[in-house]
Amino acid sequence: MGAGHAHRLYRHGHSPVHRMPPHCKLAAVLGFVVVVVSTPRAAVWAFAAYAVLLGAVATAARVPPGFLLRRLVIEVPFVAFAFLMPFVVPGEQTQLLGVSVSVPGLWGAWNVLAKGTLGVAASVLLAATTDLRALLLGLQRLRLPPLLVQIASFMIRYGDVITDEMRRMSVARRSRGFEARGVRHWGVLAKTAGALFIRSYERGERVHLAMVSRGYAGSMPLIEEAPASRAQWSSAAALPLTALAICLLGWTL
């Protein structure tokens, strides 16, 4: 996999959550999200309990609440969609703050907000405690198709390279007096995008030939073995199993 690439979501630390094998964390988060999605929307208390569980994980990982809340901004489009639902979903009407809204729309908005926020928060905690290289190793350990892992690896590795190439092209345009100020400049931007695609494609061909010349045969070697102990699997399973117990209780009440 080569050297890891730090990302903005990752928060360096030495907590028990940071030290847990990445494939254990991936399985735990996936199980937790599946349980959250399966919870009936009327079990409001269950979603509050899930939030407490994530709060406990964040505390154990020493991830500050402010760090987590700032990263939750990514779900703003879903929040906007949820706020529209009470006004566009047909059904029984009720009054909320003097405004007539749909009861099914309110439940739908709550469903999207609660489950979406918990899912995003769990993903942010995963990213905050696991660097990208470890995540890829975890996906390999979970037997994700090797081609998908390789695509993700190259995307992470060369994303910054392509971004830097785009920045240099932008600097070259501005140094020649170009400023995009309207529709008439879209043609220049389109040609820039085409040139960037061609450069990226050619770079990909050169990298592929270099890999083949070094023995690449369609799969990347697993450089680092990271077996998990039974205790580590038990610790990781605590989150989804506790959530599952809450979910089953929510269905019975």
JSON list of C-alpha atoms in Angstrom, two decimals:
[
{"chain": "A", "resi": 1, "resn": "MET", "atom": "CA", "xyz": [0.00, 0.00, 0.00]},
{"chain": "A", "resi": 2, "resn": "GLY", "atom": "CA", "xyz": [2.89, 2.32, 0.49]},
{"chain": "A", "resi": 3, "resn": "ALA", "atom": "CA", "xyz": [2.91, 5.22, 2.88]},
{"chain": "A", "resi": 4, "resn": "GLY", "atom": "CA", "xyz": [-0.32, 6.35, 4.43]},
{"chain": "A", "resi": 5, "resn": "HIS", "atom": "CA", "xyz": [-2.00, 9.60, 3.52]},
{"chain": "A", "resi": 6, "resn": "ALA", "atom": "CA", "xyz": [-3.32, 11.76, 6.34]},
{"chain": "A", "resi": 7, "resn": "HIS", "atom": "CA", "xyz": [-6.76, 13.19, 5.82]},
{"chain": "A", "resi": 8, "resn": "ARG", "atom": "CA", "xyz": [-8.69, 15.96, 7.49]},
{"chain": "A", "resi": 9, "resn": "LEU", "atom": "CA", "xyz": [-11.16, 13.65, 9.21]},
{"chain": "A", "resi": 10, "resn": "TYR", "atom": "CA", "xyz": [-8.41, 11.69, 10.96]},
{"chain": "A", "resi": 11, "resn": "ARG", "atom": "CA", "xyz": [-7.48, 12.77, 14.47]},
{"chain": "A", "resi": 12, "resn": "HIS", "atom": "CA", "xyz": [-4.17, 11.34, 15.65]},
{"chain": "A", "resi": 13, "resn": "GLY", "atom": "CA", "xyz": [-4.39, 9.62, 19.00]},
{"chain": "A", "resi": 14, "resn": "HIS", "atom": "CA", "xyz": [-3.42, 6.61, 21.10]},
{"chain": "A", "resi": 15, "resn": "SER", "atom": "CA", "xyz": [-6.80, 5.65, 22.52]},
{"chain": "A", "resi": 16, "resn": "PRO", "atom": "CA", "xyz": [-8.10, 2.05, 22.69]},
{"chain": "A", "resi": 17, "resn": "VAL", "atom": "CA", "xyz": [-10.33, 2.84, 19.70]},
{"chain": "A", "resi": 18, "resn": "HIS", "atom": "CA", "xyz": [-7.35, 4.05, 17.66]},
{"chain": "A", "resi": 19, "resn": "ARG", "atom": "CA", "xyz": [-5.42, 0.87, 18.48]},
{"chain": "A", "resi": 20, "resn": "MET", "atom": "CA", "xyz": [-8.25, -1.47, 17.49]},
{"chain": "A", "resi": 21, "resn": "PRO", "atom": "CA", "xyz": [-7.66, -3.35, 14.20]},
{"chain": "A", "resi": 22, "resn": "PRO", "atom": "CA", "xyz": [-9.33, -1.51, 11.30]},
{"chain": "A", "resi": 23, "resn": "HIS", "atom": "CA", "xyz": [-11.35, -4.49, 10.07]},
{"chain": "A", "resi": 24, "resn": "CYS", "atom": "CA", "xyz": [-12.91, -4.82, 13.53]},
{"chain": "A", "resi": 25, "resn": "LYS", "atom": "CA", "xyz": [-13.94, -1.17, 13.46]},
{"chain": "A", "resi": 26, "resn": "LEU", "atom": "CA", "xyz": [-15.32, -1.46, 9.94]},
{"chain": "A", "resi": 27, "resn": "ALA", "atom": "CA", "xyz": [-17.44, -4.48, 10.88]},
{"chain": "A", "resi": 28, "resn": "ALA", "atom": "CA", "xyz": [-18.66, -2.75, 14.06]},
{"chain": "A", "resi": 29, "resn": "VAL", "atom": "CA", "xyz": [-19.70, 0.41, 12.24]},
{"chain": "A", "resi": 30, "resn": "LEU", "atom": "CA", "xyz": [-21.43, -1.55, 9.48]},
{"chain": "A", "resi": 31, "resn": "GLY", "atom": "CA", "xyz": [-23.35, -3.61, 12.03]},
{"chain": "A", "resi": 32, "resn": "PHE", "atom": "CA", "xyz": [-24.29, -0.49, 14.01]},
{"chain": "A", "resi": 33, "resn": "VAL", "atom": "CA", "xyz": [-25.60, 1.30, 10.91]},
{"chain": "A", "resi": 34, "resn": "VAL", "atom": "CA", "xyz": [-27.65, -1.74, 9.84]},
{"chain": "A", "resi": 35, "resn": "VAL", "atom": "CA", "xyz": [-29.25, -1.89, 13.29]},
{"chain": "A", "resi": 36, "resn": "VAL", "atom": "CA", "xyz": [-30.00, 1.85, 13.30]},
{"chain": "A", "resi": 37, "resn": "VAL", "atom": "CA", "xyz": [-31.65, 1.66, 9.88]},
{"chain": "A", "resi": 38, "resn": "SER", "atom": "CA", "xyz": [-33.73, -1.33, 11.03]},
{"chain": "A", "resi": 39, "resn": "THR", "atom": "CA", "xyz": [-35.07, 0.48, 14.11]},
{"chain": "A", "resi": 40, "resn": "PRO", "atom": "CA", "xyz": [-38.73, 1.60, 13.91]},
{"chain": "A", "resi": 41, "resn": "ARG", "atom": "CA", "xyz": [-38.96, 5.34, 13.57]},
{"chain": "A", "resi": 42, "resn": "ALA", "atom": "CA", "xyz": [-41.50, 5.58, 16.39]},
{"chain": "A", "resi": 43, "resn": "ALA", "atom": "CA", "xyz": [-38.93, 4.32, 18.92]},
{"chain": "A", "resi": 44, "resn": "VAL", "atom": "CA", "xyz": [-37.60, 7.81, 19.63]},
{"chain": "A", "resi": 45, "resn": "TRP", "atom": "CA", "xyz": [-35.95, 6.71, 22.86]},
{"chain": "A", "resi": 46, "resn": "ALA", "atom": "CA", "xyz": [-33.92, 4.09, 20.94]},
{"chain": "A", "resi": 47, "resn": "PHE", "atom": "CA", "xyz": [-32.28, 6.75, 18.77]},
{"chain": "A", "resi": 48, "resn": "ALA", "atom": "CA", "xyz": [-31.40, 8.70, 21.91]},
{"chain": "A", "resi": 49, "resn": "ALA", "atom": "CA", "xyz": [-29.78, 5.53, 23.28]},
{"chain": "A", "resi": 50, "resn": "TYR", "atom": "CA", "xyz": [-27.80, 5.11, 20.04]},
{"chain": "A", "resi": 51, "resn": "ALA", "atom": "CA", "xyz": [-26.55, 8.68, 20.40]},
{"chain": "A", "resi": 52, "resn": "VAL", "atom": "CA", "xyz": [-25.41, 7.89, 23.95]},
{"chain": "A", "resi": 53, "resn": "LEU", "atom": "CA", "xyz": [-23.55, 4.83, 22.63]},
{"chain": "A", "resi": 54, "resn": "LEU", "atom": "CA", "xyz": [-21.73, 6.93, 20.03]},
{"chain": "A", "resi": 55, "resn": "GLY", "atom": "CA", "xyz": [-20.97, 9.51, 22.71]},
{"chain": "A", "resi": 56, "resn": "ALA", "atom": "CA", "xyz": [-19.37, 6.78, 24.80]},
{"chain": "A", "resi": 57, "resn": "VAL", "atom": "CA", "xyz": [-17.25, 5.67, 21.84]},
{"chain": "A", "resi": 58, "resn": "ALA", "atom": "CA", "xyz": [-16.21, 9.27, 21.14]},
{"chain": "A", "resi": 59, "resn": "THR", "atom": "CA", "xyz": [-15.22, 9.67, 24.80]},
{"chain": "A", "resi": 60, "resn": "ALA", "atom": "CA", "xyz": [-13.17, 6.46, 24.70]},
{"chain": "A", "resi": 61, "resn": "ALA", "atom": "CA", "xyz": [-11.51, 7.66, 21.48]},
{"chain": "A", "resi": 62, "resn": "ARG", "atom": "CA", "xyz": [-10.88, 11.12, 22.99]},
{"chain": "A", "resi": 63, "resn": "VAL", "atom": "CA", "xyz": [-12.63, 12.82, 20.05]},
{"chain": "A", "resi": 64, "resn": "PRO", "atom": "CA", "xyz": [-13.94, 16.25, 21.19]},
{"chain": "A", "resi": 65, "resn": "PRO", "atom": "CA", "xyz": [-17.64, 17.01, 20.58]},
{"chain": "A", "resi": 66, "resn": "GLY", "atom": "CA", "xyz": [-16.71, 20.10, 18.56]},
{"chain": "A", "resi": 67, "resn": "PHE", "atom": "CA", "xyz": [-14.60, 18.04, 16.18]},
{"chain": "A", "resi": 68, "resn": "LEU", "atom": "CA", "xyz": [-17.49, 15.63, 15.63]},
{"chain": "A", "resi": 69, "resn": "LEU", "atom": "CA", "xyz": [-20.11, 18.34, 15.19]},
{"chain": "A", "resi": 70, "resn": "ARG", "atom": "CA", "xyz": [-18.04, 20.25, 12.62]},
{"chain": "A", "resi": 71, "resn": "ARG", "atom": "CA", "xyz": [-17.69, 17.09, 10.52]},
{"chain": "A", "resi": 72, "resn": "LEU", "atom": "CA", "xyz": [-21.46, 16.50, 10.65]},
{"chain": "A", "resi": 73, "resn": "VAL", "atom": "CA", "xyz": [-21.93, 19.54, 8.41]},
{"chain": "A", "resi": 74, "resn": "ILE", "atom": "CA", "xyz": [-21.56, 17.14, 5.49]},
{"chain": "A", "resi": 75, "resn": "GLU", "atom": "CA", "xyz": [-25.16, 16.01, 5.99]},
{"chain": "A", "resi": 76, "resn": "VAL", "atom": "CA", "xyz": [-26.63, 19.48, 5.46]},
{"chain": "A", "resi": 77, "resn": "PRO", "atom": "CA", "xyz": [-28.23, 18.50, 2.09]},
{"chain": "A", "resi": 78, "resn": "PHE", "atom": "CA", "xyz": [-30.09, 15.66, 3.82]},
{"chain": "A", "resi": 79, "resn": "VAL", "atom": "CA", "xyz": [-31.22, 18.02, 6.57]},
{"chain": "A", "resi": 80, "resn": "ALA", "atom": "CA", "xyz": [-32.59, 20.42, 3.95]},
{"chain": "A", "resi": 81, "resn": "PHE", "atom": "CA", "xyz": [-34.45, 17.56, 2.26]},
{"chain": "A", "resi": 82, "resn": "ALA", "atom": "CA", "xyz": [-35.88, 16.42, 5.62]},
{"chain": "A", "resi": 83, "resn": "PHE", "atom": "CA", "xyz": [-37.16, 19.91, 6.43]},
{"chain": "A", "resi": 84, "resn": "LEU", "atom": "CA", "xyz": [-39.06, 19.95, 3.12]},
{"chain": "A", "resi": 85, "resn": "MET", "atom": "CA", "xyz": [-40.84, 16.64, 3.72]},
{"chain": "A", "resi": 86, "resn": "PRO", "atom": "CA", "xyz": [-43.55, 17.95, 6.13]},
{"chain": "A", "resi": 87, "resn": "PHE", "atom": "CA", "xyz": [-44.63, 20.39, 3.42]},
{"chain": "A", "resi": 88, "resn": "VAL", "atom": "CA", "xyz": [-44.60, 18.10, 0.37]},
{"chain": "A", "resi": 89, "resn": "VAL", "atom": "CA", "xyz": [-45.63, 14.66, 1.68]},
{"chain": "A", "resi": 90, "resn": "PRO", "atom": "CA", "xyz": [-49.43, 14.18, 1.43]},
{"chain": "A", "resi": 91, "resn": "GLY", "atom": "CA", "xyz": [-51.49, 12.92, 4.35]},
{"chain": "A", "resi": 92, "resn": "GLU", "atom": "CA", "xyz": [-53.09, 14.01, 7.59]},
{"chain": "A", "resi": 93, "resn": "GLN", "atom": "CA", "xyz": [-52.34, 17.63, 8.49]},
{"chain": "A", "resi": 94, "resn": "THR", "atom": "CA", "xyz": [-51.47, 19.11, 11.86]},
{"chain": "A", "resi": 95, "resn": "GLN", "atom": "CA", "xyz": [-50.37, 22.50, 13.20]},
{"chain": "A", "resi": 96, "resn": "LEU", "atom": "CA", "xyz": [-46.75, 23.09, 14.11]},
{"chain": "A", "resi": 97, "resn": "LEU", "atom": "CA", "xyz": [-45.76, 26.60, 15.24]},
{"chain": "A", "resi": 98, "resn": "GLY", "atom": "CA", "xyz": [-48.82, 27.93, 13.48]},
{"chain": "A", "resi": 99, "resn": "VAL", "atom": "CA", "xyz": [-47.98, 26.23, 10.18]},
{"chain": "A", "resi": 100, "resn": "SER", "atom": "CA", "xyz": [-49.96, 23.36, 8.66]},
{"chain": "A", "resi": 101, "resn": "VAL", "atom": "CA", "xyz": [-47.68, 20.37, 8.06]},
{"chain": "A", "resi": 102, "resn": "SER", "atom": "CA", "xyz": [-48.14, 16.73, 7.12]},
{"chain": "A", "resi": 103, "resn": "VAL", "atom": "CA", "xyz": [-48.01, 14.13, 9.90]},
{"chain": "A", "resi": 104, "resn": "PRO", "atom": "CA", "xyz": [-46.47, 11.44, 7.63]},
{"chain": "A", "resi": 105, "resn": "GLY", "atom": "CA", "xyz": [-44.01, 14.09, 6.44]},
{"chain": "A", "resi": 106, "resn": "LEU", "atom": "CA", "xyz": [-43.00, 14.88, 10.02]},
{"chain": "A", "resi": 107, "resn": "TRP", "atom": "CA", "xyz": [-42.36, 11.20, 10.72]},
{"chain": "A", "resi": 108, "resn": "GLY", "atom": "CA", "xyz": [-40.44, 10.89, 7.47]},
{"chain": "A", "resi": 109, "resn": "ALA", "atom": "CA", "xyz": [-38.31, 13.92, 8.31]},
{"chain": "A", "resi": 110, "resn": "TRP", "atom": "CA", "xyz": [-37.56, 12.51, 11.77]},
{"chain": "A", "resi": 111, "resn": "ASN", "atom": "CA", "xyz": [-36.65, 9.16, 10.23]},
{"chain": "A", "resi": 112, "resn": "VAL", "atom": "CA", "xyz": [-34.19, 10.75, 7.78]},
{"chain": "A", "resi": 113, "resn": "LEU", "atom": "CA", "xyz": [-32.66, 13.07, 10.37]},
{"chain": "A", "resi": 114, "resn": "ALA", "atom": "CA", "xyz": [-32.26, 10.51, 13.16]},
{"chain": "A", "resi": 115, "resn": "LYS", "atom": "CA", "xyz": [-30.92, 7.63, 11.10]},
{"chain": "A", "resi": 116, "resn": "GLY", "atom": "CA", "xyz": [-28.86, 9.82, 8.77]},
{"chain": "A", "resi": 117, "resn": "THR", "atom": "CA", "xyz": [-27.22, 11.74, 11.62]},
{"chain": "A", "resi": 118, "resn": "LEU", "atom": "CA", "xyz": [-26.35, 8.59, 13.55]},
{"chain": "A", "resi": 119, "resn": "GLY", "atom": "CA", "xyz": [-24.94, 6.91, 10.45]},
{"chain": "A", "resi": 120, "resn": "VAL", "atom": "CA", "xyz": [-22.83, 9.93, 9.54]},
{"chain": "A", "resi": 121, "resn": "ALA", "atom": "CA", "xyz": [-21.63, 10.31, 13.14]},
{"chain": "A", "resi": 122, "resn": "ALA", "atom": "CA", "xyz": [-20.55, 6.65, 13.24]},
{"chain": "A", "resi": 123, "resn": "SER", "atom": "CA", "xyz": [-18.69, 7.08, 9.95]},
{"chain": "A", "resi": 124, "resn": "VAL", "atom": "CA", "xyz": [-16.99, 10.26, 11.17]},
{"chain": "A", "resi": 125, "resn": "LEU", "atom": "CA", "xyz": [-15.84, 8.46, 14.32]},
{"chain": "A", "resi": 126, "resn": "LEU", "atom": "CA", "xyz": [-14.46, 5.65, 12.18]},
{"chain": "A", "resi": 127, "resn": "ALA", "atom": "CA", "xyz": [-12.56, 8.12, 9.98]},
{"chain": "A", "resi": 128, "resn": "ALA", "atom": "CA", "xyz": [-11.36, 10.09, 13.02]},
{"chain": "A", "resi": 129, "resn": "THR", "atom": "CA", "xyz": [-9.76, 7.02, 14.58]},
{"chain": "A", "resi": 130, "resn": "THR", "atom": "CA", "xyz": [-8.48, 5.19, 11.47]},
{"chain": "A", "resi": 131, "resn": "ASP", "atom": "CA", "xyz": [-6.13, 6.57, 8.82]},
{"chain": "A", "resi": 132, "resn": "LEU", "atom": "CA", "xyz": [-6.75, 5.84, 5.16]},
{"chain": "A", "resi": 133, "resn": "ARG", "atom": "CA", "xyz": [-4.02, 3.23, 4.79]},
{"chain": "A", "resi": 134, "resn": "ALA", "atom": "CA", "xyz": [-5.40, 1.29, 7.75]},
{"chain": "A", "resi": 135, "resn": "LEU", "atom": "CA", "xyz": [-8.90, 1.46, 6.29]},
{"chain": "A", "resi": 136, "resn": "LEU", "atom": "CA", "xyz": [-7.67, -0.08, 3.04]},
{"chain": "A", "resi": 137, "resn": "LEU", "atom": "CA", "xyz": [-5.87, -2.82, 4.96]},
{"chain": "A", "resi": 138, "resn": "GLY", "atom": "CA", "xyz": [-9.08, -3.43, 6.89]},
{"chain": "A", "resi": 139, "resn": "LEU", "atom": "CA", "xyz": [-11.06, -3.77, 3.67]},
{"chain": "A", "resi": 140, "resn": "GLN", "atom": "CA", "xyz": [-8.52, -6.30, 2.45]},
{"chain": "A", "resi": 141, "resn": "ARG", "atom": "CA", "xyz": [-8.84, -8.27, 5.68]},
{"chain": "A", "resi": 142, "resn": "LEU", "atom": "CA", "xyz": [-12.63, -8.31, 5.24]},
{"chain": "A", "resi": 143, "resn": "ARG", "atom": "CA", "xyz": [-12.16, -9.84, 1.76]},
{"chain": "A", "resi": 144, "resn": "LEU", "atom": "CA", "xyz": [-13.56, -6.91, -0.20]},
{"chain": "A", "resi": 145, "resn": "PRO", "atom": "CA", "xyz": [-12.98, -7.55, -3.93]},
{"chain": "A", "resi": 146, "resn": "PRO", "atom": "CA", "xyz": [-9.29, -6.73, -4.57]},
{"chain": "A", "resi": 147, "resn": "LEU", "atom": "CA", "xyz": [-10.12, -4.59, -7.61]},
{"chain": "A", "resi": 148, "resn": "LEU", "atom": "CA", "xyz": [-12.28, -2.25, -5.52]},
{"chain": "A", "resi": 149, "resn": "VAL", "atom": "CA", "xyz": [-9.54, -1.96, -2.89]},
{"chain": "A", "resi": 150, "resn": "GLN", "atom": "CA", "xyz": [-6.99, -1.12, -5.58]},
{"chain": "A", "resi": 151, "resn": "ILE", "atom": "CA", "xyz": [-9.26, 1.52, -7.13]},
{"chain": "A", "resi": 152, "resn": "ALA", "atom": "CA", "xyz": [-9.75, 3.13, -3.72]},
{"chain": "A", "resi": 153, "resn": "SER", "atom": "CA", "xyz": [-6.01, 2.96, -3.04]},
{"chain": "A", "resi": 154, "resn": "PHE", "atom": "CA", "xyz": [-5.07, 4.70, -6.29]},
{"chain": "A", "resi": 155, "resn": "MET", "atom": "CA", "xyz": [-7.84, 7.27, -5.85]},
{"chain": "A", "resi": 156, "resn": "ILE", "atom": "CA", "xyz": [-6.43, 8.19, -2.43]},
{"chain": "A", "resi": 157, "resn": "ARG", "atom": "CA", "xyz": [-2.83, 8.12, -3.61]},
{"chain": "A", "resi": 158, "resn": "TYR", "atom": "CA", "xyz": [-3.28, 10.21, -6.77]},
{"chain": "A", "resi": 159, "resn": "GLY", "atom": "CA", "xyz": [-6.15, 12.46, -5.73]},
{"chain": "A", "resi": 160, "resn": "ASP", "atom": "CA", "xyz": [-3.69, 15.04, -4.38]},
{"chain": "A", "resi": 161, "resn": "VAL", "atom": "CA", "xyz": [-1.54, 14.69, -7.52]},
{"chain": "A", "resi": 162, "resn": "ILE", "atom": "CA", "xyz": [-4.46, 15.49, -9.82]},
{"chain": "A", "resi": 163, "resn": "THR", "atom": "CA", "xyz": [-5.58, 18.33, -7.55]},
{"chain": "A", "resi": 164, "resn": "ASP", "atom": "CA", "xyz": [-2.08, 19.81, -7.68]},
{"chain": "A", "resi": 165, "resn": "GLU", "atom": "CA", "xyz": [-2.06, 19.48, -11.49]},
{"chain": "A", "resi": 166, "resn": "MET", "atom": "CA", "xyz": [-5.37, 21.35, -11.63]},
{"chain": "A", "resi": 167, "resn": "ARG", "atom": "CA", "xyz": [-3.96, 24.06, -9.37]},
{"chain": "A", "resi": 168, "resn": "ARG", "atom": "CA", "xyz": [-0.94, 24.56, -11.64]},
{"chain": "A", "resi": 169, "resn": "MET", "atom": "CA", "xyz": [-3.21, 24.85, -14.68]},
{"chain": "A", "resi": 170, "resn": "SER", "atom": "CA", "xyz": [-5.30, 27.45, -12.85]},
{"chain": "A", "resi": 171, "resn": "VAL", "atom": "CA", "xyz": [-2.16, 29.44, -11.97]},
{"chain": "A", "resi": 172, "resn": "ALA", "atom": "CA", "xyz": [-1.05, 29.28, -15.64]},
{"chain": "A", "resi": 173, "resn": "ARG", "atom": "CA", "xyz": [-4.43, 30.65, -16.79]},
{"chain": "A", "resi": 174, "resn": "ARG", "atom": "CA", "xyz": [-4.38, 33.50, -14.30]},
{"chain": "A", "resi": 175, "resn": "SER", "atom": "CA", "xyz": [-0.78, 34.39, -15.17]},
{"chain": "A", "resi": 176, "resn": "ARG", "atom": "CA", "xyz": [-1.98, 34.97, -18.75]},
{"chain": "A", "resi": 177, "resn": "GLY", "atom": "CA", "xyz": [-4.76, 37.28, -17.59]},
{"chain": "A", "resi": 178, "resn": "PHE", "atom": "CA", "xyz": [-7.66, 34.84, -17.73]},
{"chain": "A", "resi": 179, "resn": "GLU", "atom": "CA", "xyz": [-10.52, 35.19, -15.25]},
{"chain": "A", "resi": 180, "resn": "ALA", "atom": "CA", "xyz": [-13.73, 33.18, -15.59]},
{"chain": "A", "resi": 181, "resn": "ARG", "atom": "CA", "xyz": [-16.49, 35.78, -15.29]},
{"chain": "A", "resi": 182, "resn": "GLY", "atom": "CA", "xyz": [-19.37, 34.42, -17.34]},
{"chain": "A", "resi": 183, "resn": "VAL", "atom": "CA", "xyz": [-20.82, 31.89, -19.74]},
{"chain": "A", "resi": 184, "resn": "ARG", "atom": "CA", "xyz": [-18.49, 33.00, -22.53]},
{"chain": "A", "resi": 185, "resn": "HIS", "atom": "CA", "xyz": [-15.55, 31.63, -20.56]},
{"chain": "A", "resi": 186, "resn": "TRP", "atom": "CA", "xyz": [-17.04, 28.17, -20.12]},
{"chain": "A", "resi": 187, "resn": "GLY", "atom": "CA", "xyz": [-15.36, 27.01, -23.33]},
{"chain": "A", "resi": 188, "resn": "VAL", "atom": "CA", "xyz": [-11.91, 27.67, -21.86]},
{"chain": "A", "resi": 189, "resn": "LEU", "atom": "CA", "xyz": [-12.83, 25.84, -18.66]},
{"chain": "A", "resi": 190, "resn": "ALA", "atom": "CA", "xyz": [-14.14, 22.90, -20.69]},
{"chain": "A", "resi": 191, "resn": "LYS", "atom": "CA", "xyz": [-10.87, 22.71, -22.63]},
{"chain": "A", "resi": 192, "resn": "THR", "atom": "CA", "xyz": [-8.99, 22.83, -19.32]},
{"chain": "A", "resi": 193, "resn": "ALA", "atom": "CA", "xyz": [-11.04, 19.91, -18.02]},
{"chain": "A", "resi": 194, "resn": "GLY", "atom": "CA", "xyz": [-10.31, 17.97, -21.21]},
{"chain": "A", "resi": 195, "resn": "ALA", "atom": "CA", "xyz": [-6.59, 18.65, -20.94]},
{"chain": "A", "resi": 196, "resn": "LEU", "atom": "CA", "xyz": [-6.64, 17.58, -17.29]},
{"chain": "A", "resi": 197, "resn": "PHE", "atom": "CA", "xyz": [-8.38, 14.32, -18.22]},
{"chain": "A", "resi": 198, "resn": "ILE", "atom": "CA", "xyz": [-5.82, 13.56, -20.94]},
{"chain": "A", "resi": 199, "resn": "ARG", "atom": "CA", "xyz": [-2.90, 14.30, -18.61]},
{"chain": "A", "resi": 200, "resn": "SER", "atom": "CA", "xyz": [-4.42, 12.11, -15.90]},
{"chain": "A", "resi": 201, "resn": "TYR", "atom": "CA", "xyz": [-5.06, 9.28, -18.37]},
{"chain": "A", "resi": 202, "resn": "GLU", "atom": "CA", "xyz": [-1.51, 9.42, -19.69]},
{"chain": "A", "resi": 203, "resn": "ARG", "atom": "CA", "xyz": [-0.13, 9.47, -16.15]},
{"chain": "A", "resi": 204, "resn": "GLY", "atom": "CA", "xyz": [-2.25, 6.42, -15.34]},
{"chain": "A", "resi": 205, "resn": "GLU", "atom": "CA", "xyz": [-0.82, 4.57, -18.36]},
{"chain": "A", "resi": 206, "resn": "ARG", "atom": "CA", "xyz": [2.75, 5.39, -17.29]},
{"chain": "A", "resi": 207, "resn": "VAL", "atom": "CA", "xyz": [2.08, 4.25, -13.73]},
{"chain": "A", "resi": 208, "resn": "HIS", "atom": "CA", "xyz": [0.49, 1.01, -14.97]},
{"chain": "A", "resi": 209, "resn": "LEU", "atom": "CA", "xyz": [3.46, 0.24, -17.24]},
{"chain": "A", "resi": 210, "resn": "ALA", "atom": "CA", "xyz": [5.84, 0.95, -14.37]},
{"chain": "A", "resi": 211, "resn": "MET", "atom": "CA", "xyz": [3.89, -1.44, -12.13]},
{"chain": "A", "resi": 212, "resn": "VAL", "atom": "CA", "xyz": [3.81, -4.18, -14.77]},
{"chain": "A", "resi": 213, "resn": "SER", "atom": "CA", "xyz": [7.57, -3.85, -15.26]},
{"chain": "A", "resi": 214, "resn": "ARG", "atom": "CA", "xyz": [7.95, -4.47, -11.53]},
{"chain": "A", "resi": 215, "resn": "GLY", "atom": "CA", "xyz": [5.88, -7.66, -11.52]},
{"chain": "A", "resi": 216, "resn": "TYR", "atom": "CA", "xyz": [2.31, -6.40, -11.05]},
{"chain": "A", "resi": 217, "resn": "ALA", "atom": "CA", "xyz": [-0.12, -9.17, -12.07]},
{"chain": "A", "resi": 218, "resn": "GLY", "atom": "CA", "xyz": [-3.50, -7.71, -11.16]},
{"chain": "A", "resi": 219, "resn": "SER", "atom": "CA", "xyz": [-3.39, -7.81, -7.36]},
{"chain": "A", "resi": 220, "resn": "MET", "atom": "CA", "xyz": [-1.57, -5.86, -4.70]},
{"chain": "A", "resi": 221, "resn": "PRO", "atom": "CA", "xyz": [0.33, -7.75, -1.99]},
{"chain": "A", "resi": 222, "resn": "LEU", "atom": "CA", "xyz": [-0.95, -7.58, 1.56]},
{"chain": "A", "resi": 223, "resn": "ILE", "atom": "CA", "xyz": [2.06, -5.85, 3.06]},
{"chain": "A", "resi": 224, "resn": "GLU", "atom": "CA", "xyz": [0.90, -5.78, 6.65]},
{"chain": "A", "resi": 225, "resn": "GLU", "atom": "CA", "xyz": [-0.93, -8.58, 8.43]},
{"chain": "A", "resi": 226, "resn": "ALA", "atom": "CA", "xyz": [-3.16, -7.28, 11.21]},
{"chain": "A", "resi": 227, "resn": "PRO", "atom": "CA", "xyz": [-4.92, -10.23, 12.85]},
{"chain": "A", "resi": 228, "resn": "ALA", "atom": "CA", "xyz": [-7.40, -9.36, 15.57]},
{"chain": "A", "resi": 229, "resn": "SER", "atom": "CA", "xyz": [-7.60, -11.19, 18.87]},
{"chain": "A", "resi": 230, "resn": "ARG", "atom": "CA", "xyz": [-10.81, -12.54, 20.34]},
{"chain": "A", "resi": 231, "resn": "ALA", "atom": "CA", "xyz": [-10.77, -9.75, 22.93]},
{"chain": "A", "resi": 232, "resn": "GLN", "atom": "CA", "xyz": [-10.53, -7.10, 20.20]},
{"chain": "A", "resi": 233, "resn": "TRP", "atom": "CA", "xyz": [-13.42, -8.65, 18.26]},
{"chain": "A", "resi": 234, "resn": "SER", "atom": "CA", "xyz": [-15.44, -8.73, 21.48]},
{"chain": "A", "resi": 235, "resn": "SER", "atom": "CA", "xyz": [-14.73, -5.06, 22.15]},
{"chain": "A", "resi": 236, "resn": "ALA", "atom": "CA", "xyz": [-15.72, -4.13, 18.60]},
{"chain": "A", "resi": 237, "resn": "ALA", "atom": "CA", "xyz": [-18.90, -6.22, 18.78]},
{"chain": "A", "resi": 238, "resn": "ALA", "atom": "CA", "xyz": [-20.04, -4.42, 21.92]},
{"chain": "A", "resi": 239, "resn": "LEU", "atom": "CA", "xyz": [-21.34, -1.45, 19.91]},
{"chain": "A", "resi": 240, "resn": "PRO", "atom": "CA", "xyz": [-23.52, -3.28, 17.34]},
{"chain": "A", "resi": 241, "resn": "LEU", "atom": "CA", "xyz": [-24.71, -5.91, 19.84]},
{"chain": "A", "resi": 242, "resn": "THR", "atom": "CA", "xyz": [-25.80, -3.28, 22.36]},
{"chain": "A", "resi": 243, "resn": "ALA", "atom": "CA", "xyz": [-27.53, -1.41, 19.55]},
{"chain": "A", "resi": 244, "resn": "LEU", "atom": "CA", "xyz": [-29.21, -4.64, 18.45]},
{"chain": "A", "resi": 245, "resn": "ALA", "atom": "CA", "xyz": [-30.57, -5.20, 21.96]},
{"chain": "A", "resi": 246, "resn": "ILE", "atom": "CA", "xyz": [-31.99, -1.67, 21.95]},
{"chain": "A", "resi": 247, "resn": "CYS", "atom": "CA", "xyz": [-33.50, -2.23, 18.49]},
{"chain": "A", "resi": 248, "resn": "LEU", "atom": "CA", "xyz": [-35.21, -5.48, 19.54]},
{"chain": "A", "resi": 249, "resn": "LEU", "atom": "CA", "xyz": [-36.59, -3.76, 22.62]},
{"chain": "A", "resi": 250, "resn": "GLY", "atom": "CA", "xyz": [-37.88, -0.96, 20.39]},
{"chain": "A", "resi": 251, "resn": "TRP", "atom": "CA", "xyz": [-39.77, -3.46, 18.21]},
{"chain": "A", "resi": 252, "resn": "THR", "atom": "CA", "xyz": [-41.37, -5.18, 21.23]},
{"chain": "A", "resi": 253, "resn": "LEU", "atom": "CA", "xyz": [-42.55, -2.02, 22.99]}
]
